[in-house]
Coordinates of C-alpha atoms and ligand atoms in Angstrom, one line a residue:
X7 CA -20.3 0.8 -35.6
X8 CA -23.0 3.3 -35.1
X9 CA -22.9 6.0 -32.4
X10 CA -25.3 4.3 -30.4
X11 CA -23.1 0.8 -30.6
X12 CA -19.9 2.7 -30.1
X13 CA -21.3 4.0 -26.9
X14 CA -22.7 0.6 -25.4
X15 CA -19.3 -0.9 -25.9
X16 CA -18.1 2.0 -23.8
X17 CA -20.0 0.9 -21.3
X18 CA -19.7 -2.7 -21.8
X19 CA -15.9 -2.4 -21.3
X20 CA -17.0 -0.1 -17.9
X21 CA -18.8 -3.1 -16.5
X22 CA -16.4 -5.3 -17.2
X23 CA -13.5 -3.9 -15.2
X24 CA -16.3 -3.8 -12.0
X25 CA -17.1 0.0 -12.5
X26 CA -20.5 0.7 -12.1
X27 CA -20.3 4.7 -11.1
X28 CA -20.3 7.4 -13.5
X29 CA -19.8 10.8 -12.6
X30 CA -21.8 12.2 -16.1
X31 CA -21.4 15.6 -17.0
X32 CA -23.8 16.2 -20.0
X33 CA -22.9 17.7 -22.9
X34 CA -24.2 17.4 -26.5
X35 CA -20.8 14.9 -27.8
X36 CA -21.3 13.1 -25.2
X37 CA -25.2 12.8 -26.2
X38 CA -24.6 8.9 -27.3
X39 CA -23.3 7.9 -24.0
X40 CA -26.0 9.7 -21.7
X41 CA -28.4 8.0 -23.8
X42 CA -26.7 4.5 -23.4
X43 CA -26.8 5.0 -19.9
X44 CA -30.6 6.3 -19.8
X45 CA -31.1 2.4 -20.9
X46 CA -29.1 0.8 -18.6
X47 CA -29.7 -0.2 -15.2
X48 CA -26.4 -1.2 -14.0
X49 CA -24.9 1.9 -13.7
X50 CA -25.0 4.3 -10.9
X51 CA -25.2 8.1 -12.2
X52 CA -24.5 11.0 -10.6
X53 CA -24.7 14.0 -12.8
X54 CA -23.0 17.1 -12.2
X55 CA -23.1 20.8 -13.9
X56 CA -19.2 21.2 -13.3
X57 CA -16.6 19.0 -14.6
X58 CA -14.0 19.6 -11.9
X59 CA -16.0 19.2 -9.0
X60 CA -17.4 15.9 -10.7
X61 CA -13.4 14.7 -11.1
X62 CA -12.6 15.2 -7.6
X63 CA -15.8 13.9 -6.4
X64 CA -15.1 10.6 -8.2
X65 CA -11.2 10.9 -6.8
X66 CA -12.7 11.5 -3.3
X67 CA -15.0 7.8 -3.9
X68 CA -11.7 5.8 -4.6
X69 CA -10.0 7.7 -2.2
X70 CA -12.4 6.4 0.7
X71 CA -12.1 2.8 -1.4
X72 CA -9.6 1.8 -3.8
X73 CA -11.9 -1.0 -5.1
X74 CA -15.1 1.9 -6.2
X75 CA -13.7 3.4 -9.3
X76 CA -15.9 6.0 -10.6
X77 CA -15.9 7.0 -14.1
X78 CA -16.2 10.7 -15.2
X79 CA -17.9 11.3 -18.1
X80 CA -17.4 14.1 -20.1
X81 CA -18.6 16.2 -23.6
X82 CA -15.9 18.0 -25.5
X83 CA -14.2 20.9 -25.5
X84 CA -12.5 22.9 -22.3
X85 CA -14.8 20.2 -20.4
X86 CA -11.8 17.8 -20.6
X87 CA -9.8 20.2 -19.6
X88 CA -11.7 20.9 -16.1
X89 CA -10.8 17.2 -14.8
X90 CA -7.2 18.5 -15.0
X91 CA -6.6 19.1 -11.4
X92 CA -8.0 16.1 -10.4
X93 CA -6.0 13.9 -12.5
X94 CA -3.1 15.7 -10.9
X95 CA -3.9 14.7 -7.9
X96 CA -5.5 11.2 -7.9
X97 CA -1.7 10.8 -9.7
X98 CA 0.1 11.7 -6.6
X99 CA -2.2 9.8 -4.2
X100 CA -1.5 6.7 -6.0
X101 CA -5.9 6.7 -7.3
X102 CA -6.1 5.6 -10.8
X103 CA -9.4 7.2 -12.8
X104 CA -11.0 7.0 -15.5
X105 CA -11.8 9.6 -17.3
X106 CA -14.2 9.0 -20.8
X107 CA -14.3 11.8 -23.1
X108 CA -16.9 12.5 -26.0
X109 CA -14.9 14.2 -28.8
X110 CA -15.7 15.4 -32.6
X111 CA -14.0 13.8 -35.3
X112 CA -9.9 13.5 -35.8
X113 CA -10.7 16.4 -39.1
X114 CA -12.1 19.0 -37.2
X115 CA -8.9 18.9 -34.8
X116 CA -7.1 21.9 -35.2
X117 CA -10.0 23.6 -38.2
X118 CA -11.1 26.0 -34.7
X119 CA -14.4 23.7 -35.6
X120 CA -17.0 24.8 -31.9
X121 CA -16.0 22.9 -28.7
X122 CA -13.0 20.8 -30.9
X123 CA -9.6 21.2 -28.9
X124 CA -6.7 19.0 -28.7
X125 CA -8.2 17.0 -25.9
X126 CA -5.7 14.2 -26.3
X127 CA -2.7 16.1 -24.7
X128 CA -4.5 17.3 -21.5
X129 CA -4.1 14.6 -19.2
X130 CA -1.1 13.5 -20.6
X131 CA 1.1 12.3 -18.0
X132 CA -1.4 12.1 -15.5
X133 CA -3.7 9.5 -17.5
X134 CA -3.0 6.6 -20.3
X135 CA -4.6 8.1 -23.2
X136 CA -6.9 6.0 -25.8
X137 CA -8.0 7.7 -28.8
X138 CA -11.0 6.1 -30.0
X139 CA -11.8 7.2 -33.7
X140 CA -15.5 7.8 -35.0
X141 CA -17.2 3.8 -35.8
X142 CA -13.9 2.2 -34.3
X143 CA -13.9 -0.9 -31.8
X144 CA -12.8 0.9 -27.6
X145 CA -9.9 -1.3 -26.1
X146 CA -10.7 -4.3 -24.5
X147 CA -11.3 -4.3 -20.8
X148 CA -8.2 -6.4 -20.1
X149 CA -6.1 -3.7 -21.7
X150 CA -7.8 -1.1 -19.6
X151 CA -7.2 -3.3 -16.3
X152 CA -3.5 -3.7 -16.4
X153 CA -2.9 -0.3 -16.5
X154 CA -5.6 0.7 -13.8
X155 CA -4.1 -2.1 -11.9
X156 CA -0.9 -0.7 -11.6
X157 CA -2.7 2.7 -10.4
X158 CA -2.1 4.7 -13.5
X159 CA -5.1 6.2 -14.9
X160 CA -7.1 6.2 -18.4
X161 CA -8.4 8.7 -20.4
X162 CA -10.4 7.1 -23.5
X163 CA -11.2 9.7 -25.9
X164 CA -14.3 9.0 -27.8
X165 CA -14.9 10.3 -30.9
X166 CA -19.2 10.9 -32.3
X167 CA -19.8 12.1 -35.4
X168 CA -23.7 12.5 -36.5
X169 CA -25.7 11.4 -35.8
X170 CA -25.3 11.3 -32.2
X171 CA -28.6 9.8 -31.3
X172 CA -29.4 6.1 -32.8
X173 CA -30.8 3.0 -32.5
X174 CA -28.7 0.9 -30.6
X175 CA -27.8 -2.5 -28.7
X176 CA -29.1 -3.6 -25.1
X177 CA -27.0 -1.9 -22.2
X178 CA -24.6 -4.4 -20.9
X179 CA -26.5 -6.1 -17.6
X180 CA -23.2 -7.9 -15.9
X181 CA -20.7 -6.4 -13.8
X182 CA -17.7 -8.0 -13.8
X183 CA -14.7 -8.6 -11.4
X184 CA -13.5 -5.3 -9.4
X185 CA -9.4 -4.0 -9.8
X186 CA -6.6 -5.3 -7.7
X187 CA -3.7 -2.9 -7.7
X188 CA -0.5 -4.4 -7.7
X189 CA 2.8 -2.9 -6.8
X190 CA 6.1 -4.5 -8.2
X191 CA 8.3 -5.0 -5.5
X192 CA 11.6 -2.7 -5.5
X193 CA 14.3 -1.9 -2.4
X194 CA 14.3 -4.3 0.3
X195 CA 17.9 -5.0 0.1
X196 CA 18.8 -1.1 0.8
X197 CA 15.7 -0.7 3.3
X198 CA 17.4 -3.5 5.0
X199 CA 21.0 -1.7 4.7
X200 CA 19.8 1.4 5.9
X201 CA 18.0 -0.3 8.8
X202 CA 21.3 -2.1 9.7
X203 CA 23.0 1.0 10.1
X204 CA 20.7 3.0 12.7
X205 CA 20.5 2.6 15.7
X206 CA 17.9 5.6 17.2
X207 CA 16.0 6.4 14.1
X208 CA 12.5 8.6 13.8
X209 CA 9.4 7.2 12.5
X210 CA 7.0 9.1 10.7
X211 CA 3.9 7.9 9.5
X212 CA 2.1 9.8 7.0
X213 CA -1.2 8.6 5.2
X214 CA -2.4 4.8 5.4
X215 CA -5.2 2.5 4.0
X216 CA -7.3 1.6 6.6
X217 CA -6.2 -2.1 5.8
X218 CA -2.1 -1.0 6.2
X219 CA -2.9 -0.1 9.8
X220 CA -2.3 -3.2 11.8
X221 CA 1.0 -4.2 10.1
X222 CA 2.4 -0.4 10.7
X223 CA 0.8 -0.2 14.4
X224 CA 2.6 -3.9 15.0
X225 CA 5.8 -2.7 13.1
X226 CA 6.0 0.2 15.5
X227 CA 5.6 -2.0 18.4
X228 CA 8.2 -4.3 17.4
X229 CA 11.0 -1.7 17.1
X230 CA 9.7 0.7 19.9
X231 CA 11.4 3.6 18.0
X232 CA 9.9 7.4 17.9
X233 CA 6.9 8.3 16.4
X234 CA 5.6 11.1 14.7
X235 CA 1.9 9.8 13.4
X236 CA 0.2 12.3 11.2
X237 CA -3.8 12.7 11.0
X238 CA -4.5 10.8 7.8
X239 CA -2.1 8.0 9.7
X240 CA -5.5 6.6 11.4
X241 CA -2.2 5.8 13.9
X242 CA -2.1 9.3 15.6
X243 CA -4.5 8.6 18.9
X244 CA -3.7 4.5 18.8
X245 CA -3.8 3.5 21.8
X246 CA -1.3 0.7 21.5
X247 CA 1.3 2.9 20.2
X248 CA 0.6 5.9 22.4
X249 CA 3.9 5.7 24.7
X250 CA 6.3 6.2 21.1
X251 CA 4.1 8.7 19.6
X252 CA 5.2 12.5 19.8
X253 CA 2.5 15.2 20.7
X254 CA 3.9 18.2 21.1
X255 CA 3.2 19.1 17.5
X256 CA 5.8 19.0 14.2
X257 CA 8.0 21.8 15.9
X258 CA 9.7 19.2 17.6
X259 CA 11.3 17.9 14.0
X260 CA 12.6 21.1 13.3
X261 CA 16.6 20.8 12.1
X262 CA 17.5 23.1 15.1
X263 CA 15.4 20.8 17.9
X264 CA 16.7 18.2 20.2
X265 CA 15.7 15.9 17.5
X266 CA 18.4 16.7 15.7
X267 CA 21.1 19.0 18.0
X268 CA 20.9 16.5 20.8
X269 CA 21.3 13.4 18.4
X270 CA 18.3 11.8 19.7
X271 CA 17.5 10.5 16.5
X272 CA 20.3 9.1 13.9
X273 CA 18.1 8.4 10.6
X274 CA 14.3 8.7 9.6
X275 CA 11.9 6.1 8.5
X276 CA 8.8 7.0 6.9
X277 CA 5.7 4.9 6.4
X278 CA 3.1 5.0 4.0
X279 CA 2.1 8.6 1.8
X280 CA 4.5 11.6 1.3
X281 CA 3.9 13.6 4.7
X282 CA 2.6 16.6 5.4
X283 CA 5.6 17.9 8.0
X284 CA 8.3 19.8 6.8
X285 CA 10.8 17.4 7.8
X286 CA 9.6 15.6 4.6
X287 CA 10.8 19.3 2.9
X288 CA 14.6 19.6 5.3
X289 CA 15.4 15.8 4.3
X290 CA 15.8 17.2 0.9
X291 CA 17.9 20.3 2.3
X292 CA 19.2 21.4 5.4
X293 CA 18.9 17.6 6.9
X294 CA 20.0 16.1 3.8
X295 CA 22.8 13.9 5.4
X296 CA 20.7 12.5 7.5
X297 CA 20.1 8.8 6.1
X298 CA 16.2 8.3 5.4
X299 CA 14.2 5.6 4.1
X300 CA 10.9 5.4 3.2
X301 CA 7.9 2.2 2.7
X302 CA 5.3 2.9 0.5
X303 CA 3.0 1.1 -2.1
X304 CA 3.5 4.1 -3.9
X305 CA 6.6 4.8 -6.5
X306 CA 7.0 8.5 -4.6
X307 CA 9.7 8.5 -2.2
X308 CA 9.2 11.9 -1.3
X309 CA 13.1 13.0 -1.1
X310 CA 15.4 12.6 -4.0
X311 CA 18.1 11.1 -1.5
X312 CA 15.7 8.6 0.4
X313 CA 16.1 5.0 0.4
X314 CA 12.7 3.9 -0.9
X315 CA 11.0 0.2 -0.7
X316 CA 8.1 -0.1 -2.7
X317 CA 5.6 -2.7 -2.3
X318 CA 2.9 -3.8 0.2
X319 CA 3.4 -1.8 3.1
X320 CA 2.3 -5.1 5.2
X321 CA 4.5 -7.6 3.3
X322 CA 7.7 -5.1 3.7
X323 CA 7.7 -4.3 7.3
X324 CA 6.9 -8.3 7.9
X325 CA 10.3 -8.4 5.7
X326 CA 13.0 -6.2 7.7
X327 CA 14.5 -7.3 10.4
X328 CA 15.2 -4.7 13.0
X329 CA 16.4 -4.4 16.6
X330 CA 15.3 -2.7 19.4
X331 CA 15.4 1.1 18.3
X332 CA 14.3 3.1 21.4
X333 CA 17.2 4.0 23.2
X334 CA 18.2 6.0 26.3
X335 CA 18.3 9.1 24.1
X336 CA 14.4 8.2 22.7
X337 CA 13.5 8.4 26.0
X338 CA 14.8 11.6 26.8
X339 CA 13.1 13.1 23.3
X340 CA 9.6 11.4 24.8
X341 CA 10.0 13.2 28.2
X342 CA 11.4 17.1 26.4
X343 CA 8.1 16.2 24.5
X344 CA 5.8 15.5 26.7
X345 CA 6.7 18.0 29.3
X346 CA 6.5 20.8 25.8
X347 CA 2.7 18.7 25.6
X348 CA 1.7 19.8 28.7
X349 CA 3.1 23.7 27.7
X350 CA 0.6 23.4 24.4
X351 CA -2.0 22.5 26.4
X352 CA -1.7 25.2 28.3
X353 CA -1.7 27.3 25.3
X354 CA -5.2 26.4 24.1
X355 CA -6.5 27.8 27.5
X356 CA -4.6 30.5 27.0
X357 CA -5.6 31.5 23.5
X358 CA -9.1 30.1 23.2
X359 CA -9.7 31.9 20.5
X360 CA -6.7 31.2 18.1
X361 CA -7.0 28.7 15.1
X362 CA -5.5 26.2 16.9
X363 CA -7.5 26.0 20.2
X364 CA -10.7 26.0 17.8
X365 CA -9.5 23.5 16.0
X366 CA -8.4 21.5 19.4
X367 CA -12.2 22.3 20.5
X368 CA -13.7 20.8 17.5
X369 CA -11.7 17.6 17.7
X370 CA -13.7 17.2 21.1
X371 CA -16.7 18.1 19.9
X372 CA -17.1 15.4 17.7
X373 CA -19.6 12.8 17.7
X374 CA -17.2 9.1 18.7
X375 CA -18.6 7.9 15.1
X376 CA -17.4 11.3 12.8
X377 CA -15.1 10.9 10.3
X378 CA -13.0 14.3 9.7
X379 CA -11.7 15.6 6.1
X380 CA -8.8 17.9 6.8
X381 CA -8.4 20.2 3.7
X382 CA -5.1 21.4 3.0
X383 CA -3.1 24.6 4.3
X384 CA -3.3 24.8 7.2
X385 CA -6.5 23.0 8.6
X386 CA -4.5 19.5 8.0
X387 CA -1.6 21.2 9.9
X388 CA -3.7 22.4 12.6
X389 CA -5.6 18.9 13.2
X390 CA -2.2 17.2 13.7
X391 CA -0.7 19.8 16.2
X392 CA -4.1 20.6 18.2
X393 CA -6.5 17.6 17.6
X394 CA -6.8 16.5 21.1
X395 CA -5.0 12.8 21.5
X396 CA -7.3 12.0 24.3
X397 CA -10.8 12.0 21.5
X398 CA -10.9 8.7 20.4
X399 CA -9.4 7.7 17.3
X400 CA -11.2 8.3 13.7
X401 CA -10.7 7.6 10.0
X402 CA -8.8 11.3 9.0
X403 CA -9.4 12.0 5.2
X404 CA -6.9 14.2 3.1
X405 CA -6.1 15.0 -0.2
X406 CA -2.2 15.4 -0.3
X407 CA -1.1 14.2 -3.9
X408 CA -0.3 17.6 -4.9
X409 CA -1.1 19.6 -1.9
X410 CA -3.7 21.7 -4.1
X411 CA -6.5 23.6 -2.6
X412 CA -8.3 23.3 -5.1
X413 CA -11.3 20.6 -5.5
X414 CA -11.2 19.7 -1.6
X415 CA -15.0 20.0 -0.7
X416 CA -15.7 17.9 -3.5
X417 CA -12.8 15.5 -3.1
X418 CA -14.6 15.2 1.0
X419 CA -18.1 14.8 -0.8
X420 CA -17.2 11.8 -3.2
X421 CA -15.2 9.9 0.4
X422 CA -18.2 10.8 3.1
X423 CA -19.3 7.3 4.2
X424 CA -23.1 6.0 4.6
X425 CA -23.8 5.3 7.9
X426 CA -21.6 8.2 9.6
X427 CA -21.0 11.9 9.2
X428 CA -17.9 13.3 7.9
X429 CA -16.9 16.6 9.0
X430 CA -14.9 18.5 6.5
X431 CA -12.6 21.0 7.8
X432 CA -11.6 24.1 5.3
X433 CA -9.6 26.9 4.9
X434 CA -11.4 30.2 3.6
X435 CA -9.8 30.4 0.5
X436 CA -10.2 27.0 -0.3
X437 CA -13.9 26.9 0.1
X438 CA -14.1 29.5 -2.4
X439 CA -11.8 27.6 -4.7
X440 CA -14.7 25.3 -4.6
X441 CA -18.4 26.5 -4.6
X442 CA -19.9 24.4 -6.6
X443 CA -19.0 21.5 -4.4
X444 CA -22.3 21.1 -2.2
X445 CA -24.2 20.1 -6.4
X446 CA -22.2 16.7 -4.8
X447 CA -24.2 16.4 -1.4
X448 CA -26.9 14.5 -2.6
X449 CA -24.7 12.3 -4.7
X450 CA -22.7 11.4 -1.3
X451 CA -23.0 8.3 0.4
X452 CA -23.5 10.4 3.7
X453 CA -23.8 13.5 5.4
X454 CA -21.3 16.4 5.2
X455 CA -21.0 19.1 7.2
X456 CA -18.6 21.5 5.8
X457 CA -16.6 23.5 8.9
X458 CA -15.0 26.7 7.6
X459 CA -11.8 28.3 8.9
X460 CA -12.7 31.9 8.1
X461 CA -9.2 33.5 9.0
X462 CA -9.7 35.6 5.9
X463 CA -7.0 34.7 3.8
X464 CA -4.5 32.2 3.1
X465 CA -3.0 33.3 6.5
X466 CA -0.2 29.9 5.9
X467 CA 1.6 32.4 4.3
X468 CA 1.7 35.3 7.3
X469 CA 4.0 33.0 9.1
X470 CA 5.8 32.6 5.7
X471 CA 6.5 35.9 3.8
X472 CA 6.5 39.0 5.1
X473 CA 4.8 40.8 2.1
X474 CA 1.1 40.9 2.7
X475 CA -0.2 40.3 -1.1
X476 CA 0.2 36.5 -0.4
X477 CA -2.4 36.1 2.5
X478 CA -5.4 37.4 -0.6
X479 CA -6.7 39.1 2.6
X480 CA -10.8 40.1 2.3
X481 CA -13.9 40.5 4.5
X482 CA -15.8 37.5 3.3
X483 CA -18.6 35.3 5.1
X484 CA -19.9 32.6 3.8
X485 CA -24.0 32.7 5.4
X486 CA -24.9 34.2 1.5
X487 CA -23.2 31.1 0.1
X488 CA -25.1 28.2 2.3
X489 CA -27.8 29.9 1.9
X490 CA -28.1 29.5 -1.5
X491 CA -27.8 25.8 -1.1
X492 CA -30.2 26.1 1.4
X493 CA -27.7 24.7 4.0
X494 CA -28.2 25.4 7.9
X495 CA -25.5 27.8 9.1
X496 CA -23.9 29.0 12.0
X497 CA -20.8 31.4 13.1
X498 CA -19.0 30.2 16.0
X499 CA -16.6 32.8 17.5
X500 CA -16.2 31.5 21.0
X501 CA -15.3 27.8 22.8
X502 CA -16.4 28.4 25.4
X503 CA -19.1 26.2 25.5
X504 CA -19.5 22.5 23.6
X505 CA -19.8 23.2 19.6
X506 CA -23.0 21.4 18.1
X507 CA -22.3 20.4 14.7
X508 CA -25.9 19.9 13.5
X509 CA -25.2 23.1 11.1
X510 CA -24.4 21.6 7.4
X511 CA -22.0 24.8 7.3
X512 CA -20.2 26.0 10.0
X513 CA -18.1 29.0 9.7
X514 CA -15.0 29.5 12.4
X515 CA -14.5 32.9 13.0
X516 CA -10.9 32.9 15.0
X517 CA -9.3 35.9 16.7
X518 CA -6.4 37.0 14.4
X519 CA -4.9 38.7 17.5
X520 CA -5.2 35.3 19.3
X521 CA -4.1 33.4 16.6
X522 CA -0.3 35.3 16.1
X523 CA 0.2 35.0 19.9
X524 CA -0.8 31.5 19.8
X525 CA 1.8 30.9 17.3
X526 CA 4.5 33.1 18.9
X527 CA 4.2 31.1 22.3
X528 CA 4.3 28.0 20.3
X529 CA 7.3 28.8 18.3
X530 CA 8.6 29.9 22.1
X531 CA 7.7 27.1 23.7
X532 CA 9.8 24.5 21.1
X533 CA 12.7 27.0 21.5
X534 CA 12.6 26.2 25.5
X535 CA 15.8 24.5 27.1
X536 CA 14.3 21.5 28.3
X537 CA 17.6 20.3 30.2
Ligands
TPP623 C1 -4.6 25.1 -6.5 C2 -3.7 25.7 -5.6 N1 -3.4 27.0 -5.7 C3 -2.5 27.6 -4.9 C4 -2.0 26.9 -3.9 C5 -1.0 27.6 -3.0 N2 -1.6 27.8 -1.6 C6 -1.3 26.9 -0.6 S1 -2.1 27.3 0.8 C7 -2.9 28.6 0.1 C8 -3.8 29.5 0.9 C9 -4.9 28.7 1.5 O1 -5.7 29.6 2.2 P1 -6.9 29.1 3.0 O2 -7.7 28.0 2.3 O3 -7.8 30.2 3.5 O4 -6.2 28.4 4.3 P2 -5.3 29.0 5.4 O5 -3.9 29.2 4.8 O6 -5.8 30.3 5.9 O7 -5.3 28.0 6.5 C10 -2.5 28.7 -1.3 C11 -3.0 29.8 -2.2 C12 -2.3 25.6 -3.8 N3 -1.8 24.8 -2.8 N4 -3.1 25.0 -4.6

């Protein structure tokens, strides 16, 4: 088999397990695969200059729609190395990639030959890896399937020798039938046993597919326990579920709350992705007694104590039989909250100029038909305690496999949706992790307009440590950097008045004084006797 051949088989295989989006970043190895795709017309091709932004563009595609897998396509060298992260993530966030390689022959491994590395070790455990040697037949697309199927990602390893450019056969012209993940079923029985023995326990509801949604929202109904929906939830502002949903913030969860000191809650339940609250983090110390469960479609149960039922979130709530879990002491917890509500509200108008009242004013200056990507740190933090619960309820993006920073402009680019604009919301530090992103934009389906929280530094940490060499404090702006992607750019400062967000970039400028007293009064405010 000729380069040329080796390379339409490639893509043969590609169309054959429904993938017809390559993420190509050109290279010279790779040279027999850009050519293949030059001929074909099935593929859609979306080249990029870096590797890494390309990766988490394509994780951001399947992130938005399990059923769009997106090839990245890659020369050789530290190239392979970029999609790293991404791998890493997708991993986490139960996405399966693909990932196709161009390498130099098996002899030059290890001779210091240019651009030959051990590429076949550096996705490993994040990806199935195929070596594919110079001339030799790729795995079939069946082989490929099963393993994408169960979520686990590939990483085929194509080795060229010259030369790279040939005569070759006709691209492949049919697609063929898209992935269906499946999950093997695994923990009923105990989710069942640990539901028999609560009687007041907490739900918390951390990411769902769009499709989960109804089963969770009816589940919740059905047992009229507690809630604690988070952002990426899609549950958080349901109306349905409104009177069991807590909205004083995740203070409320702390060990020391009435949560916990008052016994208003005997267990915890979570639904759906690893969350982002630290209760997720005390379940595994200082609350490790407490009995918890967790129902996921992923293998992650977040804890190393919880109970965990894997399998379709739909068909494992529709499984457990439950009682009536909102008891007199619920209650109580919904009116301590609510009155606290009212207090944070008050906050904002006190501190208009904090983080958290900006990011409260943004949730209201939405357009009804934005979408939102909250970036990690604390922006996805900051939507879930301030985003106001009376906006009306909107798909909430998030990238929380591994909790990186890294890669979340592009991750936002590769899940904005045609028809709508998606707002991503970033900290300062993780923009700059990720400059290249806006190369993605016109590559997206839709608009982005990237919002920047310019707190100058990675001020999660203030509240954290005490030594200042964690913040990475500087004096930044980022006007130089839309600029050069001739974006349209604005600093807002204030709320005081409605926000447009016609700007592509948008940089937040809060007060820093405003900010600390904000979250002084806050941590007051959940330390209040409420009777
Ligand atoms: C790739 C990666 N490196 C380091 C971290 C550790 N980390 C978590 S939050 C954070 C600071 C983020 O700062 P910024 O984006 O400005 O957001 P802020 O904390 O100010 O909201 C860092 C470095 C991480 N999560 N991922």
């Amino acid at each position: 088999m000729n380069s040329a051949e080796q390379a339409t088989a490639v893509l043969k295989v590609l169309a054959e397990l429904g993938i017809c989006e390559v993420a190509l970043c050109p290279g010279g190895r790779n040279a027999p695969l850009v050519h293949a795709l030059d001929s074909s017309e099935l593929f859609r091709v979306s080249c990029f200059a870096d590797e890494r932004s390309a990766a988490f563009f394509a994780y951001g595609r399947t992130l938005a729609d399990r059923r769009r897998l997106v090839a990245v396509l890659t020369t050789s060298g530290t190239a392979v190395a970029e999609l790293l992260p991404a791998f890493v993530e997708a991993r986490y966030a139960g996405v399966p990639m693909v990932a196709i390689t161009a390498d130099r022959p098996a002899s030059y491994r290890g001779t210091g030959a240019p651009q030959t590395i051990e590429q076949l070790t550096l996705l490993e455990g994040y990806a199935d890896v195929v070596d594919v040697a110079v001339g030799e037949p790729v795995p079939t697309a069946s082989e490929l399937r099963s393993k994408l199927a169960k979520r686990r990602s590939v990483h085929l390893n194509v080795a060229f020798d010259e030369p790279l450019i040939e005569d070759g056969p006709g691209a492949p012209t049919r697609l063929g039938e898209g992935l269906a993940m499946d999950v093997e079923p695994s923990g009923h029985d105990a989710l069942q046993r640990w539901a028999d023995s609560v009687v007041r326990p907490l739900i918390i509801i951390g990411r769902l597919d769009e499709a989960e949604r109804d089963a969770v929202r009816e589940f919740v109904r059905r047992c009229g326990a507690v809630v604690y929906a988070e952002g990426p939830s899609g549950l958080r502002e349901d109306t349905a579920i409104a009177d069991q949903v807590l909205r004083s913030g995740e203070r409320i969860l702390r060990p020391d709350g009435p949560l916990f000191v008052d016994e208003c809650c005997d267990g915890v339940l979570r639904i759906g992705h690893v969350p982002t609250t630290r209760l997720i983090r005390d379940l595994a110390g200082q609350l490790h007694h407490l009995p918890h469960a967790s129902v996921s479609s992923l293998p992650f149960s977040g804890t190393p104590s919880s109970v965990h039922a894997v399998g379709s979130i739909r068909a494992t709530l529709a499984g457990i039989d439950v009682g009536w879990w909102q008891g007199e002491t619920a209650r109580r917890l919904l009116d301590i909250d609510r009155a606290r509500a009212g207090n944070l509200d008050r906050l904002f108008a006190e501190w208009p100029r904090s983080e958290a009242a900006m990011v409260r004013h943004l949730s209201l200056s939405l357009e009804p038909s934005d979408r939102v990507f909250v970036g990690n740190s604390q922006p996805i933090r900051l939507w879930d305690l301030a985003a106001a619960f009376e906006a009306p309820a909107r798909p909430v993006g998030a990238a929380r496999g591994a909790n990186g920073i890294d890669g979340q402009l592009s991750t936002c680019f590769g899940w904005a949706q045609a028809g709508c604009r998606s707002i991503g919301l970033f900290g300062d530090l993780t923009t700059l992790y990720d400059l290249a992103a806006p190369w993605a934009r016109s590559h997206a389906d839709g608009p982005v307009h990237i919002v920047i929280m310019n707190n100058r530094g990675g001020r999660i940490f203030e509240r954290l440590f005490s030594s200042a060499s964690f913040v990475n404090a500087h004096e930044l702006a980022f006007d130089g950097w839309a600029a050069m992607w001739s974006a349209t750019y604005q600093r807002l400062e204030t709320t005081s008045a409605p926000w447009s967000l016609a700007s592509q970039v948008t940089e937040l400028r809060p007060d820093a004084e405003q900010s600390d007293r904000f979250w002084d009064a806050y941590g007051r405010l959940h330390e209040a006797d409420d009777g």
